[in-house]
XYZ file of C-alpha atoms in Angstrom:
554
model
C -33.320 -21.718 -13.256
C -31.125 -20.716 -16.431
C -27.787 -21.133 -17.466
C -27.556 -17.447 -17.548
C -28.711 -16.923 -13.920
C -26.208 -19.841 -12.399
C -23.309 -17.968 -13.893
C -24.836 -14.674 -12.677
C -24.541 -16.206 -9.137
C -20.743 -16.807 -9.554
C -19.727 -13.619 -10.366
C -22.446 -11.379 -8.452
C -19.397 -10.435 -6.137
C -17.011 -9.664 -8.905
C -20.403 -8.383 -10.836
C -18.454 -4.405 -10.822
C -14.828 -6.037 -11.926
C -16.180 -7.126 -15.199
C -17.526 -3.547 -16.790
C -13.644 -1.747 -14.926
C -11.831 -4.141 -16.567
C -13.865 -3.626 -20.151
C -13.720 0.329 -19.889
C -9.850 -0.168 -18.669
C -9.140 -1.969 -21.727
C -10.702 0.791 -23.899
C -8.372 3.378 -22.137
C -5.860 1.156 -23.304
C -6.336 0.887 -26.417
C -6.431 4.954 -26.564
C -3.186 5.024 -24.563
C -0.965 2.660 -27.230
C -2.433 5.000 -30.233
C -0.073 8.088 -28.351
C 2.821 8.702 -30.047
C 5.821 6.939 -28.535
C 7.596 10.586 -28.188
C 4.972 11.505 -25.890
C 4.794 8.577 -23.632
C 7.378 6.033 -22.923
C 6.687 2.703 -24.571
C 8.116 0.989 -21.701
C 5.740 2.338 -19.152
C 2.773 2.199 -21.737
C 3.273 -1.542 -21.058
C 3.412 -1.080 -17.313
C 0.030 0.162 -17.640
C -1.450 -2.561 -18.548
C -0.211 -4.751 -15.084
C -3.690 -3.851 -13.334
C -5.913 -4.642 -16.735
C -4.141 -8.578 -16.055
C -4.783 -8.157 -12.017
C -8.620 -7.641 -13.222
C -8.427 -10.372 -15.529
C -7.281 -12.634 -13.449
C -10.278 -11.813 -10.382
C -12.653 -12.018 -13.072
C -11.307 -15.983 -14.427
C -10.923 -16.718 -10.340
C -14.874 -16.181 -9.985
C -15.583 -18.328 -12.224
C -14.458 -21.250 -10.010
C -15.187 -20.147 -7.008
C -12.344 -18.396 -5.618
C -13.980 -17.952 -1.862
C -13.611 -21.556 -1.379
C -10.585 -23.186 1.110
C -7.849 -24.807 -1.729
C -6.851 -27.012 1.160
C -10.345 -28.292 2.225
C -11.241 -31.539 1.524
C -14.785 -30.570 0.490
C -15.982 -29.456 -2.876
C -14.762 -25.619 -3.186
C -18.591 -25.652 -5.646
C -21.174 -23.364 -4.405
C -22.776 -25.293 -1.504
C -26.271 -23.512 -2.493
C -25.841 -23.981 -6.046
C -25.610 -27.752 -5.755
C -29.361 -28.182 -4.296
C -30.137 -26.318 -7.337
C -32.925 -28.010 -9.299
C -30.534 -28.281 -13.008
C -28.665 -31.274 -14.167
C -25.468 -32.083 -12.783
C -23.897 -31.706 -16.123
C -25.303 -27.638 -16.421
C -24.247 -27.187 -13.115
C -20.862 -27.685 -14.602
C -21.171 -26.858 -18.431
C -22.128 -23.545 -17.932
C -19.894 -21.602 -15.430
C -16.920 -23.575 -17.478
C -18.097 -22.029 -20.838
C -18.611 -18.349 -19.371
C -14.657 -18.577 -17.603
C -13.345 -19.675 -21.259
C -15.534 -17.703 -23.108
C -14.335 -14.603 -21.078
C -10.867 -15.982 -20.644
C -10.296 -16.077 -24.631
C -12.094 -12.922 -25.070
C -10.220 -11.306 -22.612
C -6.589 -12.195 -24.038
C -7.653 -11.846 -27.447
C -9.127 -8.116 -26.572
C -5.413 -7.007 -24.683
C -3.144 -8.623 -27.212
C -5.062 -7.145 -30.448
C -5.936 -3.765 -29.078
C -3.122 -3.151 -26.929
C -0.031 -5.481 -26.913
C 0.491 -5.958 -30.784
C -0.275 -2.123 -30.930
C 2.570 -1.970 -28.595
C 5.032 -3.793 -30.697
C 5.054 -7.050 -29.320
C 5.813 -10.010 -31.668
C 1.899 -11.751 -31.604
C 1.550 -13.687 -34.455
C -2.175 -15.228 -35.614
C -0.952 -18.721 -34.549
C 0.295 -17.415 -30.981
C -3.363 -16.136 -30.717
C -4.616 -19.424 -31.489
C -2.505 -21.791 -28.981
C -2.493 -19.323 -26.368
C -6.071 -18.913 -26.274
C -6.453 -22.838 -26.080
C -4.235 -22.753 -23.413
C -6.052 -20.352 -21.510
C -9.198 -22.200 -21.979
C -7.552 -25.547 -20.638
C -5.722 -23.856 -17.744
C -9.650 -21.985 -16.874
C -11.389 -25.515 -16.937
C -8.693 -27.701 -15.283
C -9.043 -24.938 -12.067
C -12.281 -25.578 -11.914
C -12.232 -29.253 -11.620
C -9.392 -29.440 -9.505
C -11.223 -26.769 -7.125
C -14.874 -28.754 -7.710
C -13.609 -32.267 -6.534
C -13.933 -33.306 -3.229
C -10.373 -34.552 -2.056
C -9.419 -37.282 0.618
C -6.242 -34.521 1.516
C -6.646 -31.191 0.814
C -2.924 -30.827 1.206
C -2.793 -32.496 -1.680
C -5.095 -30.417 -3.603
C -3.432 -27.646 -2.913
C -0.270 -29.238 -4.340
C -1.680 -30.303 -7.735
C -3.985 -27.170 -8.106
C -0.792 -25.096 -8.054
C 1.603 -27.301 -9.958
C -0.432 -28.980 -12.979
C -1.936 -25.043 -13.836
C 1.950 -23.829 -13.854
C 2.769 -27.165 -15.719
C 0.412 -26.221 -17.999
C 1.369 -22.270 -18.229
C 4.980 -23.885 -19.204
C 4.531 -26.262 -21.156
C 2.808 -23.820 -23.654
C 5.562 -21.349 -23.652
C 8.356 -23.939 -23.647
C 6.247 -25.363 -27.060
C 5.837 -22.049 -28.264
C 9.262 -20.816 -27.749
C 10.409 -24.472 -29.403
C 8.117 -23.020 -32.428
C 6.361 -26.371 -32.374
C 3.329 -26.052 -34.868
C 0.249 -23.951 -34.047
C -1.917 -27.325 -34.721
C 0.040 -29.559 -32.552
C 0.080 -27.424 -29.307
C -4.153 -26.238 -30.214
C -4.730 -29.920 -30.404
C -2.809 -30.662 -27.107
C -4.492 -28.269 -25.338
C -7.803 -28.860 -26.218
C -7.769 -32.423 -25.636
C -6.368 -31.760 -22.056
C -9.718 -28.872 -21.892
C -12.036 -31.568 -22.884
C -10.732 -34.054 -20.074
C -10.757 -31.660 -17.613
C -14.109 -30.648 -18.466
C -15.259 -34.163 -18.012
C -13.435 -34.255 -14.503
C -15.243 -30.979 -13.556
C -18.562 -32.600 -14.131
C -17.585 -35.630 -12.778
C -16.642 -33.489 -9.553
C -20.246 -31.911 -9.258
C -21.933 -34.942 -9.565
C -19.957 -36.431 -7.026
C -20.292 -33.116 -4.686
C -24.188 -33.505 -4.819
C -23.975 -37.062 -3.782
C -20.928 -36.853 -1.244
C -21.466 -33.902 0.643
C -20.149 -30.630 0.702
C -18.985 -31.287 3.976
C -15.846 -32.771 5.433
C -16.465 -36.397 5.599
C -14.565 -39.065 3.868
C -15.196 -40.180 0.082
C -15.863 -43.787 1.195
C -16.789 -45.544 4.619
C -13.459 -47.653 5.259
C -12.747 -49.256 9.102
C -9.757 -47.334 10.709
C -6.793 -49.425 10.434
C -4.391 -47.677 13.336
C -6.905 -47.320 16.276
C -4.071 -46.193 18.610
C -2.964 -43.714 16.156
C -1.952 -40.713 18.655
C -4.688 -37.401 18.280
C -2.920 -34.105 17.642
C -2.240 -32.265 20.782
C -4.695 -29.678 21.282
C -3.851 -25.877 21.277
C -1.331 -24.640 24.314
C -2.634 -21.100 24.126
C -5.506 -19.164 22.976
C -2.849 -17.347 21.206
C -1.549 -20.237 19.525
C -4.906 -21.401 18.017
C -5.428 -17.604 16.867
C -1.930 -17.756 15.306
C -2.628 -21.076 13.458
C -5.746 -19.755 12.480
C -4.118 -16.102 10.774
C -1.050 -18.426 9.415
C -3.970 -20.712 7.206
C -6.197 -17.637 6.416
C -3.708 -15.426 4.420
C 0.244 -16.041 6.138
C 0.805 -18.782 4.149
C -0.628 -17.131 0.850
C 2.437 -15.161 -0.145
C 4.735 -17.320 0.462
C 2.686 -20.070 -1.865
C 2.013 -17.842 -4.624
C 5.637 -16.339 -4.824
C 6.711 -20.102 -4.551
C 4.819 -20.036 -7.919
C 5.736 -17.044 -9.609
C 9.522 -17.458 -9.004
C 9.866 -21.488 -10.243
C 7.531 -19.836 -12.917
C 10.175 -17.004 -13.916
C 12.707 -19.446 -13.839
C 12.139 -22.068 -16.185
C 13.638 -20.484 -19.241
C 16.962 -20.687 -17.775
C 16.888 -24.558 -17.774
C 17.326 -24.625 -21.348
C 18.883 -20.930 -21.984
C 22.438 -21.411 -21.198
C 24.164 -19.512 -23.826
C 25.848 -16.314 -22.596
C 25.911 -13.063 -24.515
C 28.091 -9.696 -23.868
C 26.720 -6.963 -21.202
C 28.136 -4.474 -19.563
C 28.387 -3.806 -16.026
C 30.107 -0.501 -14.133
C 31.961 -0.490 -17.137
C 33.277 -3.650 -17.433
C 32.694 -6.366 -20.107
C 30.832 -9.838 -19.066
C 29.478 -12.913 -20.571
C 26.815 -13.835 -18.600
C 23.004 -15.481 -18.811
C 20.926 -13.346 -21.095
C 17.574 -13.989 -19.093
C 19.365 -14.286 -15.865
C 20.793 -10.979 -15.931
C 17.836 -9.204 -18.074
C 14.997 -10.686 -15.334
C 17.199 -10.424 -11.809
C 15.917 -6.590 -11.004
C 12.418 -8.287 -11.595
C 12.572 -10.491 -8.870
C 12.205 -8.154 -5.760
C 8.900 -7.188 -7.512
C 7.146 -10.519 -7.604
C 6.418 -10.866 -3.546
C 5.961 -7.057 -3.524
C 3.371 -7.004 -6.451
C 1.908 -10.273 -4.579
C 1.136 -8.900 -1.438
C -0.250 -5.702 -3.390
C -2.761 -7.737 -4.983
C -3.369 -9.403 -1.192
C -3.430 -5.941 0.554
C -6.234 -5.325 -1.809
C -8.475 -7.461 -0.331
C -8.524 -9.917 -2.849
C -9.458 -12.896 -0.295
C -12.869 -12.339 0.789
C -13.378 -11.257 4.635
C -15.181 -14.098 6.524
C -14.521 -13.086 10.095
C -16.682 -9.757 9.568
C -20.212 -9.719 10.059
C -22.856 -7.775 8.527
C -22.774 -5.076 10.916
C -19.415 -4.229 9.369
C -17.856 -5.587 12.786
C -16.037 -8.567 14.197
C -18.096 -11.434 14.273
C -19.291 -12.578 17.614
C -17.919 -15.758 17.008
C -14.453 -15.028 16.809
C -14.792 -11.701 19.108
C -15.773 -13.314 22.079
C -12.934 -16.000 21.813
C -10.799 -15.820 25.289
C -8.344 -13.766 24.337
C -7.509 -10.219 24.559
C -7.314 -8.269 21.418
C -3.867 -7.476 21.864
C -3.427 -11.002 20.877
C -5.257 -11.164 18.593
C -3.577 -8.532 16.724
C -0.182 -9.774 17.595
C -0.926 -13.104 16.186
C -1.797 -11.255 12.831
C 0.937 -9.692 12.791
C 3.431 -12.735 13.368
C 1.695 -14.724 10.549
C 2.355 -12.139 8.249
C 5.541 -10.948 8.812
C 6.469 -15.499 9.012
C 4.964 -15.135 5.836
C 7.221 -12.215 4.381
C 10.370 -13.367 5.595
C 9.672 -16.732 4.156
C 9.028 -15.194 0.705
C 12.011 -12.590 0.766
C 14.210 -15.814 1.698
C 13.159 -17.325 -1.535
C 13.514 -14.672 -3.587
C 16.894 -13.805 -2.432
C 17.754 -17.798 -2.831
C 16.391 -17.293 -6.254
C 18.363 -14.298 -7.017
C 21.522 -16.023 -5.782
C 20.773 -19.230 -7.421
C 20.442 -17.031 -10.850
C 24.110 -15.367 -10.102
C 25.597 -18.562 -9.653
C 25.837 -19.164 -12.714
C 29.497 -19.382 -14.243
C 29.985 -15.728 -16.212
C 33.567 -14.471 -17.942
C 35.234 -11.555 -18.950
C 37.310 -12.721 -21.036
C 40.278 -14.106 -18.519
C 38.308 -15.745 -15.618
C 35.225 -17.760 -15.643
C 33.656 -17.721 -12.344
C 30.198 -17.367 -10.767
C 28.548 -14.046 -11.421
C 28.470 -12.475 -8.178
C 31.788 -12.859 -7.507
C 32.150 -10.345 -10.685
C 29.585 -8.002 -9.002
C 31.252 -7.887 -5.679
C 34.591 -7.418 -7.407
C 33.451 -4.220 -9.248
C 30.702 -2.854 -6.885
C 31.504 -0.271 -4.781
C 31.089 -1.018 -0.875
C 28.229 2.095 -0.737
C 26.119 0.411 -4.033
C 26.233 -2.729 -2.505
C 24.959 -0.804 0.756
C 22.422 0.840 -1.229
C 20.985 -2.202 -2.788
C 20.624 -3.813 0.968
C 18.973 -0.598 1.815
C 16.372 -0.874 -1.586
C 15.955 -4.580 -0.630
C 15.047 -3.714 3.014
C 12.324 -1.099 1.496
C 11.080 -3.347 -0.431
C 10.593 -6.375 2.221
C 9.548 -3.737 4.577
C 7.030 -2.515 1.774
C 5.660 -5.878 1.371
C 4.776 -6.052 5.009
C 2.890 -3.180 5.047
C 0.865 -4.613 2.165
C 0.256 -7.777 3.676
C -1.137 -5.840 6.805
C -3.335 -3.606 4.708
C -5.377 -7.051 3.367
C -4.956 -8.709 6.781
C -6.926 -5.936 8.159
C -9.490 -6.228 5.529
C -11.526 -8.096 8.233
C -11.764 -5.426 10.335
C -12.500 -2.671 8.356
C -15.709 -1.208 9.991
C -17.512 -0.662 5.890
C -17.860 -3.023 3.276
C -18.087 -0.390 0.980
C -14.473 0.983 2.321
C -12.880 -2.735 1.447
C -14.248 -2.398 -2.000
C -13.294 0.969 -2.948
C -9.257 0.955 -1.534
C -8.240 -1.571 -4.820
C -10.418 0.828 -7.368
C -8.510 3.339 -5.508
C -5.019 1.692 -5.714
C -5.359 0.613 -9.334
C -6.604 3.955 -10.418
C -3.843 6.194 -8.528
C -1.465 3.520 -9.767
C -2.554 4.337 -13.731
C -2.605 8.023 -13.540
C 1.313 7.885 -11.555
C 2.704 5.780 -14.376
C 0.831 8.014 -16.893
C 2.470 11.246 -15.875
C 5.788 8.989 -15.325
C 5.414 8.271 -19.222
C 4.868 12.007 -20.442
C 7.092 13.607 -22.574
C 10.133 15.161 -20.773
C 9.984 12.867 -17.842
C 7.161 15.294 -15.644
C 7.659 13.273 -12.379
C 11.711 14.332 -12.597
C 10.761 18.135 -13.891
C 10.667 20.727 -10.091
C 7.054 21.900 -11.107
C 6.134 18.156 -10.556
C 6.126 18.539 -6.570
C 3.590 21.070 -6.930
C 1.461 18.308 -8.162
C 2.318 15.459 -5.879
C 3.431 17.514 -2.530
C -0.356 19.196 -2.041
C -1.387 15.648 -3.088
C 0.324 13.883 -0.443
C -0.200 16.958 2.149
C -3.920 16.453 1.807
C -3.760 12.320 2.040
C -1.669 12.477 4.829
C -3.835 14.720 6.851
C -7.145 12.462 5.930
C -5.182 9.630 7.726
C -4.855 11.704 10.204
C -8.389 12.797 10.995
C -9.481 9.232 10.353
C -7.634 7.789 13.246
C -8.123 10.548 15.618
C -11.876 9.491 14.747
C -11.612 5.763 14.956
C -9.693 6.908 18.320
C -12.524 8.776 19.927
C -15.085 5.980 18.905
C -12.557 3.189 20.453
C -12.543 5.838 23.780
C -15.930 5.953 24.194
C -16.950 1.760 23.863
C -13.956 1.230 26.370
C -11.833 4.140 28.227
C -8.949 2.251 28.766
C -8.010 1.681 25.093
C -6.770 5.333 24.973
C -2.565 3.691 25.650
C -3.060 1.658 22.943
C -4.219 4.517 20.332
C -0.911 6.198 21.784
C 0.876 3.136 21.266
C 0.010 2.793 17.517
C 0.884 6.617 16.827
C 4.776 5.739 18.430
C 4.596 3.007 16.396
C 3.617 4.863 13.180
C 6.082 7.560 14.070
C 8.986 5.161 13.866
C 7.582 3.621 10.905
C 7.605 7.085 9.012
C 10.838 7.708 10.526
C 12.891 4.687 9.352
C 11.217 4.374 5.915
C 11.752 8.443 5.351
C 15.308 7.897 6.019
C 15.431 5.180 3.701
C 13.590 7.050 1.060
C 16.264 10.267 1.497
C 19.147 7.479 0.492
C 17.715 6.227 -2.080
C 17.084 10.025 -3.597
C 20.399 11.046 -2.358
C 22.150 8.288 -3.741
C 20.774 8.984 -7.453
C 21.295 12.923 -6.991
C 24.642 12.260 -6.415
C 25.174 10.477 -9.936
C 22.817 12.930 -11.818
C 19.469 11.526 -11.565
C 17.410 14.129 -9.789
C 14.106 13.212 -8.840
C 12.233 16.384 -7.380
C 9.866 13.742 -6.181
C 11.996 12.165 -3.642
C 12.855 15.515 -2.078
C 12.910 15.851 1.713
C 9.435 17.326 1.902
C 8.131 14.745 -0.601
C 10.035 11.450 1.001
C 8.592 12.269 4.376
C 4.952 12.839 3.505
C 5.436 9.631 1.503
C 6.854 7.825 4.074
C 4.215 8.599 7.128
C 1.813 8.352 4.296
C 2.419 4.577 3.849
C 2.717 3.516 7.520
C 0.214 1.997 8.866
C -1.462 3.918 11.330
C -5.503 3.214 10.687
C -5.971 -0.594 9.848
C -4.526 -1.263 13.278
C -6.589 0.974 15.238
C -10.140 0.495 12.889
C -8.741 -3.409 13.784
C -8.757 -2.963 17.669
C -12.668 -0.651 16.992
C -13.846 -3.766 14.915
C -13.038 -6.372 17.868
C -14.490 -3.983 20.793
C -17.738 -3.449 19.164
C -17.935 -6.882 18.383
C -17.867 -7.781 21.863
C -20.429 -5.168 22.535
C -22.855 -6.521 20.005
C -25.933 -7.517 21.556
């Protein structure tokens, strides 16, 4: 066996990822070359959000992103380790492919695209940031290789020393601490962790891949009490959807917003803004990042809702395994308990966000007479309906993030393989052509003509969902006749859905009409399409088919 065939094994299920992110970044690098009075700079930059969402899956594979971060086992390939290669390939080469596309990756976006863009990339910023890439790829690895006495703990460091290590290099950078110094720091911490990572596969062949304990010691606290089993079939399948993906947002927006904050703790200067046409001294980066906060858990659970985790509980068939179909519970329940680990999940990550957000506005701000904290300011000058407003948007978008979280929870039940593999092409690619015509010239999405284009668009989605669940209907009819109330459950359901987000949506638009900004788009015809378009009215019902024919399986 070859070096070039282990790695091939890694990223066989990311094998299509690698060529769309490489033909992406050519688009790219077409897209900066249009003049900037043809398409918005600002949104030229958005583009490139999905090419980092594909780099990102592509590093991930590299280490093995299938593998349980809180496990105490080895999250290594269980089949690669009975490989017949050296311990110290086994680990050499998958590290040198994830920095060898890592590099090559950042170095291909920033050259062709971001310094194109105008973004202040110097040849030393190219050379530390590279070496910090290259550290933060191998010190995953060998914190995901390792087998762990507490995978609790695991999980802690494999999410703090990465994002020590993502700060650290900006904080040096911004500190314009030389190129050399930072290189030589962060190769030196690559070169340890690369020793760890071997040191991790050698000790996964010879431990076990399996959960058993690193060394043989005598308990010490015999009478220690044994967790109380389950109450509740329900319970268990709650605990079960909570580890699987509920507690995934909430971890990774954890990340993002203590990530997004650090520059604050040594940016304290305040600078003149203006707000609803008053001066204020506030926080540069507080005030310039806030409306990017809502984003973070929504652009999360897009990612999620893509199906990034893979699907375990699916078997080949394309159904529910018989494993977890035939558990004693009724698939009601099992639904239900999807649904409360998810929405746990999104309240716990809108609560931190909005703590964030406060946190930020807290800090003391003046114009000029008083100094006080900031959001005393905003509700001072805000009117009572803009305040209202921004509840409403903040709703949306916590509303918006369920739906994505359901979208990937349901990735499990999705009766095709080939469906769950297709929806985040799909996604990404809609996603690229919406902010293209965003950027043309003259603003197309805000011209009238534009409905022409996204009304018939919409019309026709909306009336595939349509036919799709009146399908995955029939088929649920026919393996058991009684499951015909809960099909006309799930159609109330999406009905109110629609209803309440379609209201929402005509505030929004009739709240920016009424200061100027039309947007034909988010016209009363448009909003509601949109709106039913988004609620989930499929995933629930393919979820209910997946279970049933599970439990038919012979």
């Amino acid at each position: 066996m070859t070096g070039v065939s282990l790695v091939q094994m890694f990223v066989h299920r990311y094998r299509w990822v690698y060529p769309a992110v490489a033909i992406y970044l050519t688009l790219l690098a077409c897209i900066v070359r249009v003049p900037d009075s043809v398409m918005n700079p600002v949104l030229k930059g958005l583009l490139s959000i999905p090419f980092f969402f594909g780099m990102i899956a592509t590093l991930a594979a590299f280490s093995n992103p299938e593998s349980d971060l809180t496990s105490e086992a080895s999250g290594y390939p269980p089949f690669l380790l009975r490989m017949p290669m050296r311990s110290i390939a086994l680990a050499l080469w998958p590290m040198l492919a994830g920095v060898l596309w890592g590099i090559g990756s950042w170095l291909g976006i920033a050259v062709l695209f971001l310094i194109p863009l105008g973004a202040q990339i110097t040849n030393g910023d190219l050379v530390w940031s590279s070496a910090m890439i290259g550290a933060l790829v191998v010190t995953f690895q060998a914190l995901l290789w390792m087998p762990v006495r507490s995978g609790k703990l695991r999980l802690a460091v494999g999410l703090s020393v990465p994002l020590a290590l993502l700060c650290g290099g900006l904080s040096l950078g911004m500190q314009h601490v030389d190129v050399e110094t930072i290189t030589l720091l962060f190769v030196l911490e690559g070169f340890a962790a690369g020793a760890l990572a071997v040191n991790a596969v050698v000790r996964a062949r010879t431990v076990g891949t399996v959960r058993v304990p690193l060394v043989a010691k005598p308990r010490l606290n015999v009478n220690r009490k044994a967790k109380a089993p389950f109450a509740t079939p329900y319970a268990a399948q709650y605990w079960l959807e909570w580890h699987r993906q509920g507690r995934l947002l909430p971890i990774l927006t954890g990340v993002a917003l203590v990530l997004i904050s650090v520059p604050l703790v040594r940016e304290h200067d305040l600078y003149e803004q203006y707000y609803q046409g008053h001066m204020i001294m506030v926080n540069t980066w507080s005030w310039a990042m806030l409306p990017s906060l809502p984003w973070i858990p929504l652009l999360i659970s897009t990612i999620i809702g893509m199906g990034v985790k893979k699907s375990d509980m699916r078997s080949e068939e394309g159904v529910y395994h018989l494993y977890y179909a035939t558990r004693p519970i009724d698939s009601s329940e099992m639904l239900r308990a999807k649904y409360a680990a998810i929405g746990r999940g999104v309240l716990i990550s809108w609560g931190m966000t909005i703590a964030v957000a406060f946190a930020w506005l807290s800090e003391i701000a003046s114009d000029g007479v008083l100094r006080m904290p900031t959001w005393m300011f905003i509700l001072r000058w805000t009117p009572v309906s803009q305040l209202a407003l921004y509840a409403a948007m903040i709703v949306l978008a916590a509303v918006w993030t369920w739906r994505n979280q359901a979208i990937g929870a349901f990735v499990d039940f999705l009766p095709s393989r080939i469906a769950a593999r297709l929806y985040p092409v799909a996604v990404t690619l809609l996603g690229a052509i919406y902010f293209s015509l965003f950027a043309l010239s003259n603003q197309f999405l805000q011209r009238p003509e534009s409905i022409w284009l996204v009304g018939p668009a919409f019309s026709l989605a909306l009336g595939l969902k349509v036919w799709s669940a009146f399908l995955v209907k029939n088929k649920l009819a026919t393996l058991r006749p009684s499951e015909g109330d809960f099909a006309g459950r799930a159609f109330a359901s999406w009905l109110k859905v629609g209803a309440v987000t379609s209201l929402l949506f005509l505030w929004v638009a009739n709240f920016y009409s009424s200061v100027g900004a039309n947007v034909p788009i988010l016209s009363p015809p448009v909003a509601v399409l949109a709106a039913f378009l988004v609620a989930p009215l499929v995933r629930p019902m393919a979820a209910r088919l997946a279970i049933e024919q599970g439990r038919h399986q012979r």
